[in-house]
Coordinates of C-alpha atoms and ligand atoms in Angstrom, one line a residue:
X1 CA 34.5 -38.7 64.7
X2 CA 31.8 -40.6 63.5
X3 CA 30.6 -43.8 65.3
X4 CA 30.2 -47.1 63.4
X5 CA 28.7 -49.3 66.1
X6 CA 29.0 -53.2 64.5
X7 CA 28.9 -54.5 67.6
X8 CA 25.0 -55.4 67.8
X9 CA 25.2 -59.0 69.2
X10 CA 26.6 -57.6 72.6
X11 CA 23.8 -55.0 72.3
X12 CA 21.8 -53.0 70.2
X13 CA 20.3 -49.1 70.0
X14 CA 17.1 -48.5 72.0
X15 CA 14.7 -47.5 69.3
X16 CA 12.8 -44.2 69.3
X17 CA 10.0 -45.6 68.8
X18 CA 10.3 -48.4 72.2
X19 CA 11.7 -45.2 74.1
X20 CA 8.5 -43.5 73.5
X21 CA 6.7 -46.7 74.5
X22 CA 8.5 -46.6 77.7
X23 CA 8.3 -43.3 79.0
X24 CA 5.6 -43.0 80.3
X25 CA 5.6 -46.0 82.8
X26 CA 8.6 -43.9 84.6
X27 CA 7.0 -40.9 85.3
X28 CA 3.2 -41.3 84.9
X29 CA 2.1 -44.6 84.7
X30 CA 4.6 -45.6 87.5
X31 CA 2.4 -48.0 89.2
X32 CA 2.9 -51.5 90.9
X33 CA 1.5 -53.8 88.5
X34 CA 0.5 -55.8 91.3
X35 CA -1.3 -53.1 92.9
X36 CA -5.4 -53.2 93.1
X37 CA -5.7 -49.8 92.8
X38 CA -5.9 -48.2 89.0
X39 CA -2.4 -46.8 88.9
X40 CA -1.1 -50.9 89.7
X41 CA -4.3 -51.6 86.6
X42 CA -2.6 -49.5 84.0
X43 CA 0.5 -51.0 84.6
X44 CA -0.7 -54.6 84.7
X45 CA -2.5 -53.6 81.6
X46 CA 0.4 -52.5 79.6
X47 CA 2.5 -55.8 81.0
X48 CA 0.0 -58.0 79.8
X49 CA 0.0 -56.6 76.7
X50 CA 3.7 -57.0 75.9
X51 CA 3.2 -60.3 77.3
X52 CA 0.8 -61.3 74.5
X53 CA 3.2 -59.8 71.7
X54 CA 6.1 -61.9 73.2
X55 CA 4.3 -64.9 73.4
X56 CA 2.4 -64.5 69.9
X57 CA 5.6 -64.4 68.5
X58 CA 6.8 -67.6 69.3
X59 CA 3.6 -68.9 69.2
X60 CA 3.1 -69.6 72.8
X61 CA 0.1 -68.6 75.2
X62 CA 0.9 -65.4 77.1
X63 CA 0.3 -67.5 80.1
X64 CA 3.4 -69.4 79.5
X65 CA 5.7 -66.2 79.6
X66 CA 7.8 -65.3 82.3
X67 CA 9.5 -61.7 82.8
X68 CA 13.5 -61.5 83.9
X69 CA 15.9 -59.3 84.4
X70 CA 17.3 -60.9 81.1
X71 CA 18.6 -63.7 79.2
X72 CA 21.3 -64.3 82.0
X73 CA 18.0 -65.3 84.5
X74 CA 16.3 -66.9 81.9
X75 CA 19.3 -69.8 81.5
X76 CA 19.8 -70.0 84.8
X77 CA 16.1 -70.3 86.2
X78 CA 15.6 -72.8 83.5
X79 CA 19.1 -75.1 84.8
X80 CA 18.5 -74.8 88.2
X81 CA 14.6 -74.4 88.4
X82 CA 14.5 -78.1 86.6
X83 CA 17.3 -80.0 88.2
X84 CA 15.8 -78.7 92.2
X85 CA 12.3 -79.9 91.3
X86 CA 13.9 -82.8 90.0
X87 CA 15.8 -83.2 93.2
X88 CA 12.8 -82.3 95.6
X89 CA 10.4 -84.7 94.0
X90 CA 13.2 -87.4 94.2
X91 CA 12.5 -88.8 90.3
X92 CA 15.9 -90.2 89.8
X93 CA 16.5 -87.8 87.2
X94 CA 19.8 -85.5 87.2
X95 CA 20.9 -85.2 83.8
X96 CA 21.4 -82.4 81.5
X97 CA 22.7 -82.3 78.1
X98 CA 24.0 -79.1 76.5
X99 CA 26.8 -78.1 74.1
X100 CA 30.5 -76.7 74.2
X101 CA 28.9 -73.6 72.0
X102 CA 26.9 -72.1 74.7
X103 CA 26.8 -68.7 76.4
X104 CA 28.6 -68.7 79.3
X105 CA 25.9 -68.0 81.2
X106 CA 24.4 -71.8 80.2
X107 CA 27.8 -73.6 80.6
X108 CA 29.1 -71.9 84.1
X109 CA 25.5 -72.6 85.8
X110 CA 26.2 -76.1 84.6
X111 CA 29.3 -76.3 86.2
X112 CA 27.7 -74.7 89.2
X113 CA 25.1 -77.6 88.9
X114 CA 27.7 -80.0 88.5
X115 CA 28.9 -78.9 91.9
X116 CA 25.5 -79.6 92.9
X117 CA 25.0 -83.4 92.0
X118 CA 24.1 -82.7 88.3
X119 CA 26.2 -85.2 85.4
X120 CA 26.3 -82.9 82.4
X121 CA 27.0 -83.8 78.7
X122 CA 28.7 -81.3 76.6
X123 CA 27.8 -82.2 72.8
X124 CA 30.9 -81.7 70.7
X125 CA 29.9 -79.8 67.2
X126 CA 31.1 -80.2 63.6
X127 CA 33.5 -77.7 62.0
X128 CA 30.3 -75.4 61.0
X129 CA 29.5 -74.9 64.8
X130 CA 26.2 -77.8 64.5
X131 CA 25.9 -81.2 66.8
X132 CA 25.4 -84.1 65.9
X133 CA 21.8 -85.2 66.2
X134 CA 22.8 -88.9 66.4
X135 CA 25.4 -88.3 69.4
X136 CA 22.2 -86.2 70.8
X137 CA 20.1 -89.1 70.8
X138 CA 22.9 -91.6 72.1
X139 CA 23.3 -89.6 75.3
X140 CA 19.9 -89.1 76.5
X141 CA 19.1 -91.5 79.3
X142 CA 16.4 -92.1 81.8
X143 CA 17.7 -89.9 83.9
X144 CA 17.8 -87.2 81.4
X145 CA 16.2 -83.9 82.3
X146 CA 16.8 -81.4 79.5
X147 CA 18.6 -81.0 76.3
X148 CA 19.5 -77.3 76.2
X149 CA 21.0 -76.3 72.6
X150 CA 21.7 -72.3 71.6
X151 CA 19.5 -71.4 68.9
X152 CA 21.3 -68.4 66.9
X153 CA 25.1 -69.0 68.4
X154 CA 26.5 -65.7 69.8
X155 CA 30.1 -65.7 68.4
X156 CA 29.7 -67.5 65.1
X157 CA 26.0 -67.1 64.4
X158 CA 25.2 -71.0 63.6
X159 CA 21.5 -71.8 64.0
X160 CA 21.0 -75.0 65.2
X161 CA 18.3 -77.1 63.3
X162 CA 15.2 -77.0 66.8
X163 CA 12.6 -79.0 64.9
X164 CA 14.8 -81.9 64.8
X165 CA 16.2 -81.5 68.0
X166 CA 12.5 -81.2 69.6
X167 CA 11.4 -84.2 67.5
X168 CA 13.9 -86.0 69.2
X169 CA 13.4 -84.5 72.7
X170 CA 9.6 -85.8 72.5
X171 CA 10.4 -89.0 71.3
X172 CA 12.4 -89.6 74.3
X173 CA 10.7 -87.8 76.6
X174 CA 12.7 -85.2 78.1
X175 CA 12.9 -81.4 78.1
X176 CA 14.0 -79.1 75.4
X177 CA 15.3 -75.7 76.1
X178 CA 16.8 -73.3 73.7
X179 CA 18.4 -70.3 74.3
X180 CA 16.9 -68.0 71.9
X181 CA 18.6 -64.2 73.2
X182 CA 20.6 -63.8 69.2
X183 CA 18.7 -65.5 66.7
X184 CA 14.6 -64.0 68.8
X185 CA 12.9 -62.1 65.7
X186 CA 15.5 -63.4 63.0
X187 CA 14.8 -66.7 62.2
X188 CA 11.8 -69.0 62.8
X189 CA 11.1 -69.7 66.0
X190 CA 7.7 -71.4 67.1
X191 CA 7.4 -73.7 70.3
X192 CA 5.1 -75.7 69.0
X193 CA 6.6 -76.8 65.7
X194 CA 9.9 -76.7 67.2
X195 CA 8.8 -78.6 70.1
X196 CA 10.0 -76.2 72.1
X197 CA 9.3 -76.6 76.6
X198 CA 11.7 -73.8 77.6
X199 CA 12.8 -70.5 75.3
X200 CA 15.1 -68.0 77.0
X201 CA 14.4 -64.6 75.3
X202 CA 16.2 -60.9 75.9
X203 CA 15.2 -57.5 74.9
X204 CA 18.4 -55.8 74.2
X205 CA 19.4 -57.7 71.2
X206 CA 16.1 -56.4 69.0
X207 CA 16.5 -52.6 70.0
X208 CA 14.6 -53.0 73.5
X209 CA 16.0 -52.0 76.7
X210 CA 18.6 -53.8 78.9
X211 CA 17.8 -55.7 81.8
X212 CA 14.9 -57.5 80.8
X213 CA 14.3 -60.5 79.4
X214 CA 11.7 -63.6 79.4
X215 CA 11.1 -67.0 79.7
X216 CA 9.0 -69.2 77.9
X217 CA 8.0 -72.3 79.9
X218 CA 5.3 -75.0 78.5
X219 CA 2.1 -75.0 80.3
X220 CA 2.1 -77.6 83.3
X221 CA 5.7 -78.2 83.4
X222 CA 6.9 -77.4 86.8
X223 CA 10.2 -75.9 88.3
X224 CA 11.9 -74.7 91.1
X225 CA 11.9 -71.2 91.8
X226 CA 15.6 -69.8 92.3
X227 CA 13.9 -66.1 93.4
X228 CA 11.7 -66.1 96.9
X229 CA 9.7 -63.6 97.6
X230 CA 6.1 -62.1 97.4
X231 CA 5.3 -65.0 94.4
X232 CA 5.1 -62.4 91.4
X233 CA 5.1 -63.7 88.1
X234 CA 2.7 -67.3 88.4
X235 CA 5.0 -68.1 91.5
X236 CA 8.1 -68.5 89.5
X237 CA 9.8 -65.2 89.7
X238 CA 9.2 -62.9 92.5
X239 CA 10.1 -59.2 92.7
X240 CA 8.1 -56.2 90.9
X241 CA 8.3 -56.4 87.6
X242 CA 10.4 -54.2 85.6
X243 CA 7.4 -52.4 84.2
X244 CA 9.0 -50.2 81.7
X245 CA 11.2 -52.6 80.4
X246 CA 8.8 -55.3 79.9
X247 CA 7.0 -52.5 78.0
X248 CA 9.9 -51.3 76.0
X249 CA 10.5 -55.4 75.1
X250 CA 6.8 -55.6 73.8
X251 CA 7.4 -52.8 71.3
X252 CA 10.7 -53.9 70.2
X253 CA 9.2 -56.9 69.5
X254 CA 6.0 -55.5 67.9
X255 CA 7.9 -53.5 65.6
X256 CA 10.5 -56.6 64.5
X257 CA 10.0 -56.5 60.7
X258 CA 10.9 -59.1 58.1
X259 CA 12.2 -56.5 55.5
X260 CA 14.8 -55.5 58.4
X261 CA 16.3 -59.0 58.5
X262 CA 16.7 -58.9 54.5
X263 CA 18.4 -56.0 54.5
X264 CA 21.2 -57.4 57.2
X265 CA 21.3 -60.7 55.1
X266 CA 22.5 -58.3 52.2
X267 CA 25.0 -56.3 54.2
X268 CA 25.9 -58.8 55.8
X269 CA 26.7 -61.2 53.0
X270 CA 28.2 -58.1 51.1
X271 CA 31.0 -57.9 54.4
X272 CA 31.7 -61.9 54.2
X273 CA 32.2 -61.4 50.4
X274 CA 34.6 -58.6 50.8
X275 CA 36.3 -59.4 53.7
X276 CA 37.0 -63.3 52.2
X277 CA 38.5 -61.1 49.0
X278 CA 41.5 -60.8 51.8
X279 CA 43.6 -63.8 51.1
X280 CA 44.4 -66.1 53.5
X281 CA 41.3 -65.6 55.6
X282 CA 38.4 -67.8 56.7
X283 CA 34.7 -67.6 57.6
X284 CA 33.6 -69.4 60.7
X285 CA 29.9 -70.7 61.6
X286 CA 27.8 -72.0 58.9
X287 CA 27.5 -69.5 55.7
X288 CA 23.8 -71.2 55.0
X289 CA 22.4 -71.1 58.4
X290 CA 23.7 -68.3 60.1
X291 CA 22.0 -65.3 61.5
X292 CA 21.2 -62.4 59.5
X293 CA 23.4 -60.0 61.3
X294 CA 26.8 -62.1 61.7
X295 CA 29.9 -62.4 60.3
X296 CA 32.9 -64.0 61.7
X297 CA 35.7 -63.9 60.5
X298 CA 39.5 -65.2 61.5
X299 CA 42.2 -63.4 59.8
X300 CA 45.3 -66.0 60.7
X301 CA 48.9 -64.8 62.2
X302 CA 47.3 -61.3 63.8
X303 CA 45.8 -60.5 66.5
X304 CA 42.1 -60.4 66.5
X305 CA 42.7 -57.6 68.8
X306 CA 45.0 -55.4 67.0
X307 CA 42.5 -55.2 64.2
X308 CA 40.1 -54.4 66.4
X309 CA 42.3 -51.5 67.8
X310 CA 43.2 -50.4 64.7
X311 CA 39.3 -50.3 63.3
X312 CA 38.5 -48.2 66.3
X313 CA 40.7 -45.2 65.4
X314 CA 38.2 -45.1 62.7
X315 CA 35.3 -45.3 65.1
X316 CA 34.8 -48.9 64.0
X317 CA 33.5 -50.7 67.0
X318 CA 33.6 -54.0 67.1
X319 CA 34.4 -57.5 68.9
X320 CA 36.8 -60.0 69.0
X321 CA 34.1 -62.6 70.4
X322 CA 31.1 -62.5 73.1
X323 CA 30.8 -58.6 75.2
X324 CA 30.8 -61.4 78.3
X325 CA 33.9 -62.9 77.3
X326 CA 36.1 -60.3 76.0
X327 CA 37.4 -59.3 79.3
X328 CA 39.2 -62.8 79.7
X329 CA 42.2 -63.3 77.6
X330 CA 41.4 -66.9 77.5
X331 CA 40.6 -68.5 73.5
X332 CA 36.9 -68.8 72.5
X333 CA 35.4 -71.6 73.9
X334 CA 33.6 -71.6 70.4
X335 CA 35.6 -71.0 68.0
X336 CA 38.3 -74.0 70.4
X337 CA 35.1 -76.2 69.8
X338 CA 34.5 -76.0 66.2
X339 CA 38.5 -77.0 65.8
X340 CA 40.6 -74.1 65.2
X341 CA 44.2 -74.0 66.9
X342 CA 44.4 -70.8 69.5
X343 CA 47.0 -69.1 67.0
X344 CA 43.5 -69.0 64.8
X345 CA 41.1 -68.4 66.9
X346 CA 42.6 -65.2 68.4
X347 CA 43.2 -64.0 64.6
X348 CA 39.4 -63.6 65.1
X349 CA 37.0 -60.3 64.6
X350 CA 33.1 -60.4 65.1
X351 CA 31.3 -58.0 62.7
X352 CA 27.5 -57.8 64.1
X353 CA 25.0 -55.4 62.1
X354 CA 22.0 -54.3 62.6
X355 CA 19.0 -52.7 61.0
X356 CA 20.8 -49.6 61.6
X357 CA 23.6 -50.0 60.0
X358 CA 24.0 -48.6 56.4
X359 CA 25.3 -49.7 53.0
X360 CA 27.8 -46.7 53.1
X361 CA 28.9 -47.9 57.1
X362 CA 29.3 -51.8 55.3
X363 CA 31.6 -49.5 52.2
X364 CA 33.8 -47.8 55.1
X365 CA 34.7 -50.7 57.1
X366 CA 36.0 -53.0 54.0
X367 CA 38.0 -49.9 52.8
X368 CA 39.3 -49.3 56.1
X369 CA 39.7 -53.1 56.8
X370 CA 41.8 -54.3 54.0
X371 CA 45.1 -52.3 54.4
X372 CA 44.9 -52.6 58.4
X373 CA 44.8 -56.4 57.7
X374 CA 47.9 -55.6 54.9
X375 CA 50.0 -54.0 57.3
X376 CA 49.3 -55.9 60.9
X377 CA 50.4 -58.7 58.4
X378 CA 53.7 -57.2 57.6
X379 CA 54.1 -56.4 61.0
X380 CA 53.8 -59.9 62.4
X381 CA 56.5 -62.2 63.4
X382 CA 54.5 -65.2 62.5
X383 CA 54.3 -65.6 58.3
Ligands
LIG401 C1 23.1 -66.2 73.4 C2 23.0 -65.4 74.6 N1 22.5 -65.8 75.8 C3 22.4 -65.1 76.9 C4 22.8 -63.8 76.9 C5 22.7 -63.0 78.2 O1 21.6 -62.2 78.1 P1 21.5 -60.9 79.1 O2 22.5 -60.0 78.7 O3 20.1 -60.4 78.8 O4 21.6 -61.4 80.5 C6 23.4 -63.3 75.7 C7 23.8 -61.9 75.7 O5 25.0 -61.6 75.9 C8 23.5 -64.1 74.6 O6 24.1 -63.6 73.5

C-alpha cells in the first residue's frame, strides 16, 4: 500500500540531498571537531560552516549559535540556563512569562522551574490561538526574566506576531525567547527586527536529521549551563558535537526554498477548503497567520482518533495533535486553551504537509476523508 505521510509537524523526510551532505562525516571525515589535528579541522570546518547558514538565516552572527541535541535542549537550556544565572548572581529576578499554547517541552520545564522557586505566568490566548499583547505587557515586572512565546504553534499552526512582542520586551527590558522548531524557514524570522535574545531551532522539521537542534542566544547575554563537561560549544553546551547532524541541519537549511512554502500554502489551503465543504466542521488556529504546512481541523461528535484509524487503512498517516502528546489520552492543552469543550477538541485531526507532498496525495485524502467522516457520523451515539 502506498504511504501518504501528512504527518510532517512531528517530523519530516531526510532529504537526499542533506543525506549526501552527511555521509561522509560518518565514515570519512569522522573527526573530533575539537581535535587539533586535521581530521578534528575538517570537521570543525564543516560545523562552522552550517553554523554560518543557521545563523544567516535568522540574521544572527554564527557566534551567537549554539548546537543541541534538538529543540527539546534548546527550551530547556534557555528556562533553566536564565532562571540559575539569575539565581547565582542573586538579581532579584525569578519571573517568567510564557503561554498555555506551548510545547510541552516549554510548559513542563516551567513547572519543573516552578518547583524550583520560579513564579510563572501562563498568557491565556484568543479563540485564534494569539495573546494578548496588552495582558503581555501588564504582567511583566521587575523581576521579570523572559517572555517566552511559540512562534509557529505546533498543533494549530498560529504565528504569533514577534516584532511586537520584542518591541515590547525591549521597552521593558527583559528577555525574549521564541521557540521557533515549526514555523524555522516558513515564515519570517530575523532576531534583530524581531528583537529576538533567544531562538530555539530543530533540524527535523525542514528535512534535516533528528537529534539536532540549536540555539540562538544574543551576544553578551549570559546563562547557566545545564550540561558540565569539557566546555564545548563557547562554554555553554559541553559534549562532542553531533558532527554529522549539525552538517545535515546546515544543508537542510541551505536548501529551504521560498517556492517550497508556496506550494504548501496552495495544498494546504486546497485541504482547509475541502475539508470545511464537510458540514458541521471547524478550522482551528488563525486561517491568515498560520503556517504554510497546517491544517487543523475538528470534526465535532467523532473521535479524532477513529478518523485517524480509519485514514490509515488507506495509508493516510496523520495526527490527532502533537507526536509528544499523542501517547496521553488527556485533551490538547491547545486546542482546551483557545476555548473548545473536550467533546470538540478530541473530534480533532492534524493534517501537516510538506514539500513532498503532492497535489494528487491532497485529491486522495479529501476523497477518502469525506465518507469516513459520513459514516463515523452515523455511527456515533452523540448527534
Ligand atoms: C514547537 C516545538 N518545540 C519543540 C519541539 C521539540 O523538538 P525536538 O524534537 O527537536 O526535541 C517540537 C517538536 O516536536 C516542536 O514542535
Amino acid at each position: 500500500m502506498k504511504t501518504i505521510y501528512l504527518d510532517n509537524a512531528a517530523t519530516t523526510r531526510v532529504d537526499d540531498d542533506v543525506l549526501k551532505e552527511m555521509i561522509p562525516y560518518f565514515t570519512e571525515k569522522y573527526g573530533n571537531a575539537s581535535s587539533m589535528h586535521f581530521k578534528g579541522q575538517e570537521a570543525k570546518f564543516a560545523m562552522e560552516k552550517a553554523r554560518k547558514i543557521i545563523a544567516k538565516e535568522i540574521g544572527a552572527k554564527p557566534e551567537e549559535i549554539i548546537f543541541t541535541s534538538g529543540g527539546t535542549e534548546a527550551n530547556n537550556l534557555t528556562l533553566k540556563g536564565l532562571f540559575f544565572w539569575n539565581k547565582e548572581n542573586e538579581t532579584g529576578r525569578n519571573h517568567i512569562i510564557t503561554t498555555r499554547i506551548e510545547h510541552d517541552c516549554i510548559l513542563n520545564t516551567c513547572k519543573w522551574l516552578e518547583r524550583q522557586g520560579a513564579k510563572i505566568t501562563y498568557l491565556d490566548v484568543d479563540a485564534e490561538g494569539f495573546i494578548n499583547l496588552n495582558e503581555l505587557e501588564d504582567s511583566i515586572t521587575d523581576k521579570t526574566i523572559v517572555v517566552s512565546v511559540i512562534h509557529g504553534n505546533n498543533e494549530i499552526g498560529v504565528i504569533q506576531d514577534l516584532e511586537s512582542i520584542g518591541k515590547i520586551c525591549r521597552a521593558k527590558n527583559v528577555l525574549f525567547h521564541t521557540d521557533a522548531c515549526q514555523s524555522f524557514t516558513k515564515t519570517f524570522l530575523d532576531v534583530r527586527r524581531q528583537n529576538l535574545d533567544f531562538v530555539t531551532l530543530n533540524a527535523h522539521k525542514i528535512h534535516g536529521p533528528k537529534g539536532v537542534g540549536a540555539l540562538y542566544i544574543r551576544e553578551g547575554i549570559k546563562i547557566t549551563p545545564t550540561m558540565h563537561g569539557g566546555g564545548h560549544e563557547r562554554k555553554i553546551r559541553s559534549g562532542t558535537e553531533n558532527v554529522s547532524g549539525i552538517v545535515g541541519f546546515g544543508k537542510a537549511v541551505e536548501i529551504a526554498k521560498k517556492k517550497d512554502v508556496e506550494k504548501m500554502i496552495r495544498l494546504r489551503d486546497k485541504i482547509i477548503d475541502g475539508i470545511l465543504r464537510i458540514p458541521n466542521t471547524r478550522l482551528n488556529g488563525s486561517r491568515e497567520k498560520r503556517l504554510c504546512n497546517n491544517v487543523n481541523i475538528s470534526f465535532n461528535n467523532i473521535e479524532g482518533e477513529s478518523i485517524g484509524g480509519y485514514l490509515e487503512t488507506f495509508g493516510i498517516c496523520t495526527s490527532t495533535g502533537s507526536a509528544c502528546a499523542s501517547h496521553s489520552l488527556e485533551t490538547s492543552h491547545v486546542l482546551k486553551a483557545i476555548g473548545l469543550l473536550p467533546v470538540q477538541a478530541n473530534s480533532t485531526l492534524r493534517i501537516s504537509i510538506s514539500k513532498y507532498t503532492t497535489e494528487e496525495e491532497v485529491n486522495y485524502l479529501l476523497e477518502k476523508l469525506v465518507p469516513v467522516v459520513e459514516k463515523l457520523r452515523k455511527m456515533s451515539p452523540i448527534k
